[in-house]
């Protein structure tokens, strides 16, 4: 029987796609990879922020101000807060003509590794929280933000697989999966220098690294 299972396993096609470097500029790298069954590539943006962990988390928790630094974001709000770690966020993104604007409803969960201090926001799509709106195409987002304290810097990873819904020309799709993480992280570098985030009260669930 074990031999039968082994033969079946070997006959199953396994497609593992590697990450391709698409852009490296201003201390930001963007990789993409194909995902079987998806029209749009998954992206992974990385950079380092000269900021402390609480400043970065304060920025992430300020959902309405996503419009000032998330690329293409036209509206963002927490439509349902379950507790200090979980919420549902509604986001509207602009799209270049002739593509219709998109909207997304996501469930985000805050977690932190007590040993390393690493903070992760996991992102998954949800339905039935916000009704679909006329003139907007409902898409989905799945992925995470990860913030790793290293000395006086925070290493950031922003990784997302999006299903934008409807149809998007390949040329536009291939452009946005590079442009969105790059421009978002570029603006994030500027936002963490603002005093409103630097001086923000500590997130109730955040454990700050011990000073050395």
PDB file of C-alpha atoms in Angstrom:
ATOM      1  CA  UNK A   1       0.000   0.000   0.000  1.00  0.00           C
ATOM      2  CA  UNK A   2       2.875   2.380   0.797  1.00  0.00           C
ATOM      3  CA  UNK A   3       4.249   1.819  -2.714  1.00  0.00           C
ATOM      4  CA  UNK A   4       0.864   2.725  -4.208  1.00  0.00           C
ATOM      5  CA  UNK A   5       0.783   6.011  -2.256  1.00  0.00           C
ATOM      6  CA  UNK A   6       4.332   6.793  -3.397  1.00  0.00           C
ATOM      7  CA  UNK A   7       3.469   6.197  -7.062  1.00  0.00           C
ATOM      8  CA  UNK A   8       0.360   8.392  -6.815  1.00  0.00           C
ATOM      9  CA  UNK A   9       2.374  11.131  -5.123  1.00  0.00           C
ATOM     10  CA  UNK A  10       5.005  11.083  -7.844  1.00  0.00           C
ATOM     11  CA  UNK A  11       2.339  11.367 -10.544  1.00  0.00           C
ATOM     12  CA  UNK A  12       0.852  14.527  -9.000  1.00  0.00           C
ATOM     13  CA  UNK A  13       2.309  17.593 -10.759  1.00  0.00           C
ATOM     14  CA  UNK A  14       4.012  19.914  -8.297  1.00  0.00           C
ATOM     15  CA  UNK A  15       4.574  23.461  -9.468  1.00  0.00           C
ATOM     16  CA  UNK A  16       6.699  25.607  -7.205  1.00  0.00           C
ATOM     17  CA  UNK A  17       7.441  29.065  -8.529  1.00  0.00           C
ATOM     18  CA  UNK A  18      10.508  30.978  -7.397  1.00  0.00           C
ATOM     19  CA  UNK A  19      10.655  34.674  -6.601  1.00  0.00           C
ATOM     20  CA  UNK A  20      11.941  36.998  -9.336  1.00  0.00           C
ATOM     21  CA  UNK A  21      13.571  40.317  -8.472  1.00  0.00           C
ATOM     22  CA  UNK A  22      11.616  43.046 -10.274  1.00  0.00           C
ATOM     23  CA  UNK A  23      12.946  46.243  -8.711  1.00  0.00           C
ATOM     24  CA  UNK A  24      15.674  47.378  -6.320  1.00  0.00           C
ATOM     25  CA  UNK A  25      15.823  51.095  -5.556  1.00  0.00           C
ATOM     26  CA  UNK A  26      15.981  53.452  -2.556  1.00  0.00           C
ATOM     27  CA  UNK A  27      16.599  50.571  -0.187  1.00  0.00           C
ATOM     28  CA  UNK A  28      13.453  48.784  -1.376  1.00  0.00           C
ATOM     29  CA  UNK A  29      13.304  45.447  -3.164  1.00  0.00           C
ATOM     30  CA  UNK A  30      10.272  44.023  -4.921  1.00  0.00           C
ATOM     31  CA  UNK A  31       9.999  40.379  -5.931  1.00  0.00           C
ATOM     32  CA  UNK A  32       7.114  38.673  -7.718  1.00  0.00           C
ATOM     33  CA  UNK A  33       6.191  35.098  -8.460  1.00  0.00           C
ATOM     34  CA  UNK A  34       3.530  33.364 -10.485  1.00  0.00           C
ATOM     35  CA  UNK A  35       0.802  31.544  -8.592  1.00  0.00           C
ATOM     36  CA  UNK A  36      -0.993  28.670 -10.224  1.00  0.00           C
ATOM     37  CA  UNK A  37      -4.648  29.525 -10.806  1.00  0.00           C
ATOM     38  CA  UNK A  38      -4.120  33.279 -10.419  1.00  0.00           C
ATOM     39  CA  UNK A  39      -4.035  35.872 -13.190  1.00  0.00           C
ATOM     40  CA  UNK A  40      -2.038  38.248 -11.016  1.00  0.00           C
ATOM     41  CA  UNK A  41       1.412  37.541  -9.613  1.00  0.00           C
ATOM     42  CA  UNK A  42       2.066  37.550  -5.896  1.00  0.00           C
ATOM     43  CA  UNK A  43       4.364  40.357  -4.744  1.00  0.00           C
ATOM     44  CA  UNK A  44       6.811  40.708  -1.871  1.00  0.00           C
ATOM     45  CA  UNK A  45       8.239  44.104  -0.988  1.00  0.00           C
ATOM     46  CA  UNK A  46      11.029  44.566   1.562  1.00  0.00           C
ATOM     47  CA  UNK A  47      12.762  47.538   3.134  1.00  0.00           C
ATOM     48  CA  UNK A  48      14.178  48.860   6.412  1.00  0.00           C
ATOM     49  CA  UNK A  49      12.705  51.700   8.445  1.00  0.00           C
ATOM     50  CA  UNK A  50      14.612  54.046  10.734  1.00  0.00           C
ATOM     51  CA  UNK A  51      11.927  53.930  13.399  1.00  0.00           C
ATOM     52  CA  UNK A  52      10.986  52.146  16.578  1.00  0.00           C
ATOM     53  CA  UNK A  53       8.404  49.375  16.633  1.00  0.00           C
ATOM     54  CA  UNK A  54       5.671  51.408  18.317  1.00  0.00           C
ATOM     55  CA  UNK A  55       5.920  54.145  15.675  1.00  0.00           C
ATOM     56  CA  UNK A  56       5.454  51.600  12.890  1.00  0.00           C
ATOM     57  CA  UNK A  57       2.524  49.870  14.613  1.00  0.00           C
ATOM     58  CA  UNK A  58       0.869  53.235  15.281  1.00  0.00           C
ATOM     59  CA  UNK A  59       1.037  53.946  11.565  1.00  0.00           C
ATOM     60  CA  UNK A  60      -0.463  50.551  10.719  1.00  0.00           C
ATOM     61  CA  UNK A  61      -3.335  51.062  13.148  1.00  0.00           C
ATOM     62  CA  UNK A  62      -4.279  54.433  11.643  1.00  0.00           C
ATOM     63  CA  UNK A  63      -6.520  52.934   8.964  1.00  0.00           C
ATOM     64  CA  UNK A  64      -8.179  56.129   7.599  1.00  0.00           C
ATOM     65  CA  UNK A  65      -4.744  57.571   6.815  1.00  0.00           C
ATOM     66  CA  UNK A  66      -3.878  54.668   4.526  1.00  0.00           C
ATOM     67  CA  UNK A  67      -4.982  57.092   1.800  1.00  0.00           C
ATOM     68  CA  UNK A  68      -1.807  59.110   2.438  1.00  0.00           C
ATOM     69  CA  UNK A  69       0.671  56.299   1.864  1.00  0.00           C
ATOM     70  CA  UNK A  70      -0.909  53.129   0.438  1.00  0.00           C
ATOM     71  CA  UNK A  71      -0.482  53.328  -3.328  1.00  0.00           C
ATOM     72  CA  UNK A  72      -3.844  53.945  -5.086  1.00  0.00           C
ATOM     73  CA  UNK A  73      -5.830  53.892  -1.822  1.00  0.00           C
ATOM     74  CA  UNK A  74      -8.830  56.239  -2.002  1.00  0.00           C
ATOM     75  CA  UNK A  75     -10.612  55.200   1.183  1.00  0.00           C
ATOM     76  CA  UNK A  76      -9.907  52.960   4.173  1.00  0.00           C
ATOM     77  CA  UNK A  77     -11.721  52.368   7.444  1.00  0.00           C
ATOM     78  CA  UNK A  78     -12.119  49.760  10.132  1.00  0.00           C
ATOM     79  CA  UNK A  79     -15.750  48.730   9.699  1.00  0.00           C
ATOM     80  CA  UNK A  80     -15.768  46.234  12.570  1.00  0.00           C
ATOM     81  CA  UNK A  81     -13.316  45.948  15.467  1.00  0.00           C
ATOM     82  CA  UNK A  82     -13.455  42.605  17.251  1.00  0.00           C
ATOM     83  CA  UNK A  83     -10.778  43.403  19.835  1.00  0.00           C
ATOM     84  CA  UNK A  84      -7.358  45.084  20.045  1.00  0.00           C
ATOM     85  CA  UNK A  85      -5.855  42.425  17.770  1.00  0.00           C
ATOM     86  CA  UNK A  86      -8.559  41.757  15.190  1.00  0.00           C
ATOM     87  CA  UNK A  87     -10.568  43.963  12.890  1.00  0.00           C
ATOM     88  CA  UNK A  88     -12.284  44.101   9.515  1.00  0.00           C
ATOM     89  CA  UNK A  89     -11.049  46.830   7.194  1.00  0.00           C
ATOM     90  CA  UNK A  90     -12.775  48.150   4.077  1.00  0.00           C
ATOM     91  CA  UNK A  91     -10.499  49.564   1.355  1.00  0.00           C
ATOM     92  CA  UNK A  92     -11.199  51.285  -1.957  1.00  0.00           C
ATOM     93  CA  UNK A  93      -8.408  51.468  -4.537  1.00  0.00           C
ATOM     94  CA  UNK A  94      -8.287  53.598  -7.635  1.00  0.00           C
ATOM     95  CA  UNK A  95      -7.366  51.979 -10.950  1.00  0.00           C
ATOM     96  CA  UNK A  96      -6.097  53.460 -14.235  1.00  0.00           C
ATOM     97  CA  UNK A  97      -8.578  53.921 -17.080  1.00  0.00           C
ATOM     98  CA  UNK A  98     -10.247  51.870 -18.512  1.00  0.00           C
ATOM     99  CA  UNK A  99     -10.192  49.595 -15.443  1.00  0.00           C
ATOM    100  CA  UNK A 100     -12.886  50.082 -12.798  1.00  0.00           C
ATOM    101  CA  UNK A 101     -11.852  50.971  -9.259  1.00  0.00           C
ATOM    102  CA  UNK A 102     -11.648  48.043  -6.849  1.00  0.00           C
ATOM    103  CA  UNK A 103     -12.691  47.530  -3.268  1.00  0.00           C
ATOM    104  CA  UNK A 104     -11.666  44.942  -0.700  1.00  0.00           C
ATOM    105  CA  UNK A 105     -12.793  43.748   2.712  1.00  0.00           C
ATOM    106  CA  UNK A 106     -10.077  42.151   4.792  1.00  0.00           C
ATOM    107  CA  UNK A 107      -9.750  40.541   8.191  1.00  0.00           C
ATOM    108  CA  UNK A 108      -6.475  41.520   9.866  1.00  0.00           C
ATOM    109  CA  UNK A 109      -4.946  39.848  12.908  1.00  0.00           C
ATOM    110  CA  UNK A 110      -2.121  41.352  14.959  1.00  0.00           C
ATOM    111  CA  UNK A 111       0.355  38.917  16.533  1.00  0.00           C
ATOM    112  CA  UNK A 112       3.807  39.207  18.075  1.00  0.00           C
ATOM    113  CA  UNK A 113       6.612  36.764  18.741  1.00  0.00           C
ATOM    114  CA  UNK A 114       7.561  37.354  22.381  1.00  0.00           C
ATOM    115  CA  UNK A 115      11.119  36.140  21.827  1.00  0.00           C
ATOM    116  CA  UNK A 116      12.081  38.152  18.751  1.00  0.00           C
ATOM    117  CA  UNK A 117       9.603  41.019  19.030  1.00  0.00           C
ATOM    118  CA  UNK A 118       8.504  40.391  15.426  1.00  0.00           C
ATOM    119  CA  UNK A 119       5.022  41.728  14.715  1.00  0.00           C
ATOM    120  CA  UNK A 120       2.862  40.221  11.970  1.00  0.00           C
ATOM    121  CA  UNK A 121      -0.443  41.392  10.560  1.00  0.00           C
ATOM    122  CA  UNK A 122      -2.052  38.528   8.672  1.00  0.00           C
ATOM    123  CA  UNK A 123      -4.524  39.502   5.974  1.00  0.00           C
ATOM    124  CA  UNK A 124      -7.317  37.400   4.535  1.00  0.00           C
ATOM    125  CA  UNK A 125     -10.390  38.258   2.455  1.00  0.00           C
ATOM    126  CA  UNK A 126     -13.877  38.095   3.948  1.00  0.00           C
ATOM    127  CA  UNK A 127     -17.388  38.287   2.540  1.00  0.00           C
ATOM    128  CA  UNK A 128     -20.724  39.591   3.829  1.00  0.00           C
ATOM    129  CA  UNK A 129     -19.223  42.334   6.000  1.00  0.00           C
ATOM    130  CA  UNK A 130     -19.690  45.183   3.496  1.00  0.00           C
ATOM    131  CA  UNK A 131     -22.163  45.011   0.628  1.00  0.00           C
ATOM    132  CA  UNK A 132     -20.755  45.351  -2.878  1.00  0.00           C
ATOM    133  CA  UNK A 133     -21.050  48.874  -4.281  1.00  0.00           C
ATOM    134  CA  UNK A 134     -22.178  50.034  -7.693  1.00  0.00           C
ATOM    135  CA  UNK A 135     -19.302  51.046  -9.960  1.00  0.00           C
ATOM    136  CA  UNK A 136     -16.703  49.120  -7.941  1.00  0.00           C
ATOM    137  CA  UNK A 137     -15.349  45.636  -8.574  1.00  0.00           C
ATOM    138  CA  UNK A 138     -14.895  43.541  -5.434  1.00  0.00           C
ATOM    139  CA  UNK A 139     -11.488  41.915  -5.177  1.00  0.00           C
ATOM    140  CA  UNK A 140      -9.642  39.905  -2.548  1.00  0.00           C
ATOM    141  CA  UNK A 141      -6.336  40.308  -0.732  1.00  0.00           C
ATOM    142  CA  UNK A 142      -4.376  37.619   1.104  1.00  0.00           C
ATOM    143  CA  UNK A 143      -0.957  37.941   2.695  1.00  0.00           C
ATOM    144  CA  UNK A 144       0.790  39.716   5.534  1.00  0.00           C
ATOM    145  CA  UNK A 145       2.869  42.565   6.874  1.00  0.00           C
ATOM    146  CA  UNK A 146       5.869  41.571   8.995  1.00  0.00           C
ATOM    147  CA  UNK A 147       7.992  43.894  11.145  1.00  0.00           C
ATOM    148  CA  UNK A 148      11.260  42.598  12.599  1.00  0.00           C
ATOM    149  CA  UNK A 149      13.214  44.783  15.057  1.00  0.00           C
ATOM    150  CA  UNK A 150      16.937  44.734  14.248  1.00  0.00           C
ATOM    151  CA  UNK A 151      18.998  47.212  16.247  1.00  0.00           C
ATOM    152  CA  UNK A 152      17.602  50.696  15.647  1.00  0.00           C
ATOM    153  CA  UNK A 153      15.776  49.630  12.486  1.00  0.00           C
ATOM    154  CA  UNK A 154      12.645  47.688  11.565  1.00  0.00           C
ATOM    155  CA  UNK A 155      12.886  45.202   8.716  1.00  0.00           C
ATOM    156  CA  UNK A 156       9.615  45.239   6.780  1.00  0.00           C
ATOM    157  CA  UNK A 157       8.077  42.583   4.556  1.00  0.00           C
ATOM    158  CA  UNK A 158       4.855  43.335   2.679  1.00  0.00           C
ATOM    159  CA  UNK A 159       3.582  40.261   0.818  1.00  0.00           C
ATOM    160  CA  UNK A 160       0.226  40.053  -0.973  1.00  0.00           C
ATOM    161  CA  UNK A 161      -1.600  37.869  -3.454  1.00  0.00           C
ATOM    162  CA  UNK A 162      -4.507  39.763  -4.937  1.00  0.00           C
ATOM    163  CA  UNK A 163      -7.473  38.616  -6.958  1.00  0.00           C
ATOM    164  CA  UNK A 164      -8.673  41.937  -8.387  1.00  0.00           C
ATOM    165  CA  UNK A 165     -11.942  40.499  -9.683  1.00  0.00           C
ATOM    166  CA  UNK A 166     -13.246  41.202 -13.172  1.00  0.00           C
ATOM    167  CA  UNK A 167     -10.607  41.441 -15.867  1.00  0.00           C
ATOM    168  CA  UNK A 168      -7.424  43.478 -15.966  1.00  0.00           C
ATOM    169  CA  UNK A 169      -5.158  43.866 -19.033  1.00  0.00           C
ATOM    170  CA  UNK A 170      -1.940  41.902 -18.531  1.00  0.00           C
ATOM    171  CA  UNK A 171       0.216  45.000 -19.070  1.00  0.00           C
ATOM    172  CA  UNK A 172      -1.537  46.835 -16.226  1.00  0.00           C
ATOM    173  CA  UNK A 173      -1.559  43.785 -13.961  1.00  0.00           C
ATOM    174  CA  UNK A 174       2.172  43.232 -14.352  1.00  0.00           C
ATOM    175  CA  UNK A 175       2.859  46.901 -13.637  1.00  0.00           C
ATOM    176  CA  UNK A 176       0.767  47.249 -10.486  1.00  0.00           C
ATOM    177  CA  UNK A 177       2.256  44.221  -8.716  1.00  0.00           C
ATOM    178  CA  UNK A 178       5.611  46.032  -8.777  1.00  0.00           C
ATOM    179  CA  UNK A 179       4.439  49.633  -8.477  1.00  0.00           C
ATOM    180  CA  UNK A 180       2.097  49.111  -5.505  1.00  0.00           C
ATOM    181  CA  UNK A 181       4.587  47.605  -3.028  1.00  0.00           C
ATOM    182  CA  UNK A 182       7.424  49.893  -4.133  1.00  0.00           C
ATOM    183  CA  UNK A 183       5.473  53.145  -3.846  1.00  0.00           C
ATOM    184  CA  UNK A 184       3.744  52.040  -0.637  1.00  0.00           C
ATOM    185  CA  UNK A 185       7.025  51.223   1.108  1.00  0.00           C
ATOM    186  CA  UNK A 186       8.618  54.400  -0.221  1.00  0.00           C
ATOM    187  CA  UNK A 187       5.839  56.485   1.350  1.00  0.00           C
ATOM    188  CA  UNK A 188       5.973  54.416   4.531  1.00  0.00           C
ATOM    189  CA  UNK A 189       9.575  55.518   5.017  1.00  0.00           C
ATOM    190  CA  UNK A 190       8.361  59.117   5.083  1.00  0.00           C
ATOM    191  CA  UNK A 191       5.285  58.545   7.254  1.00  0.00           C
ATOM    192  CA  UNK A 192       7.229  57.005  10.152  1.00  0.00           C
ATOM    193  CA  UNK A 193       9.076  60.309  10.565  1.00  0.00           C
ATOM    194  CA  UNK A 194       5.852  62.137  11.491  1.00  0.00           C
ATOM    195  CA  UNK A 195       5.543  63.194  15.132  1.00  0.00           C
ATOM    196  CA  UNK A 196       1.945  61.936  15.412  1.00  0.00           C
ATOM    197  CA  UNK A 197       3.232  58.379  15.024  1.00  0.00           C
ATOM    198  CA  UNK A 198       6.526  58.826  16.876  1.00  0.00           C
ATOM    199  CA  UNK A 199       4.676  60.171  19.928  1.00  0.00           C
ATOM    200  CA  UNK A 200       1.662  57.868  19.694  1.00  0.00           C
ATOM    201  CA  UNK A 201       0.573  55.880  22.791  1.00  0.00           C
ATOM    202  CA  UNK A 202       1.738  52.281  22.850  1.00  0.00           C
ATOM    203  CA  UNK A 203      -0.498  49.648  21.305  1.00  0.00           C
ATOM    204  CA  UNK A 204      -2.024  47.670  24.227  1.00  0.00           C
ATOM    205  CA  UNK A 205      -0.771  44.326  22.920  1.00  0.00           C
ATOM    206  CA  UNK A 206       2.670  45.452  21.830  1.00  0.00           C
ATOM    207  CA  UNK A 207       5.763  44.251  23.694  1.00  0.00           C
ATOM    208  CA  UNK A 208       8.580  46.705  23.094  1.00  0.00           C
ATOM    209  CA  UNK A 209      12.166  45.419  22.758  1.00  0.00           C
ATOM    210  CA  UNK A 210      14.328  45.958  25.829  1.00  0.00           C
ATOM    211  CA  UNK A 211      16.818  48.777  25.441  1.00  0.00           C
ATOM    212  CA  UNK A 212      20.429  47.562  25.287  1.00  0.00           C
TER     213      UNK A 212
END
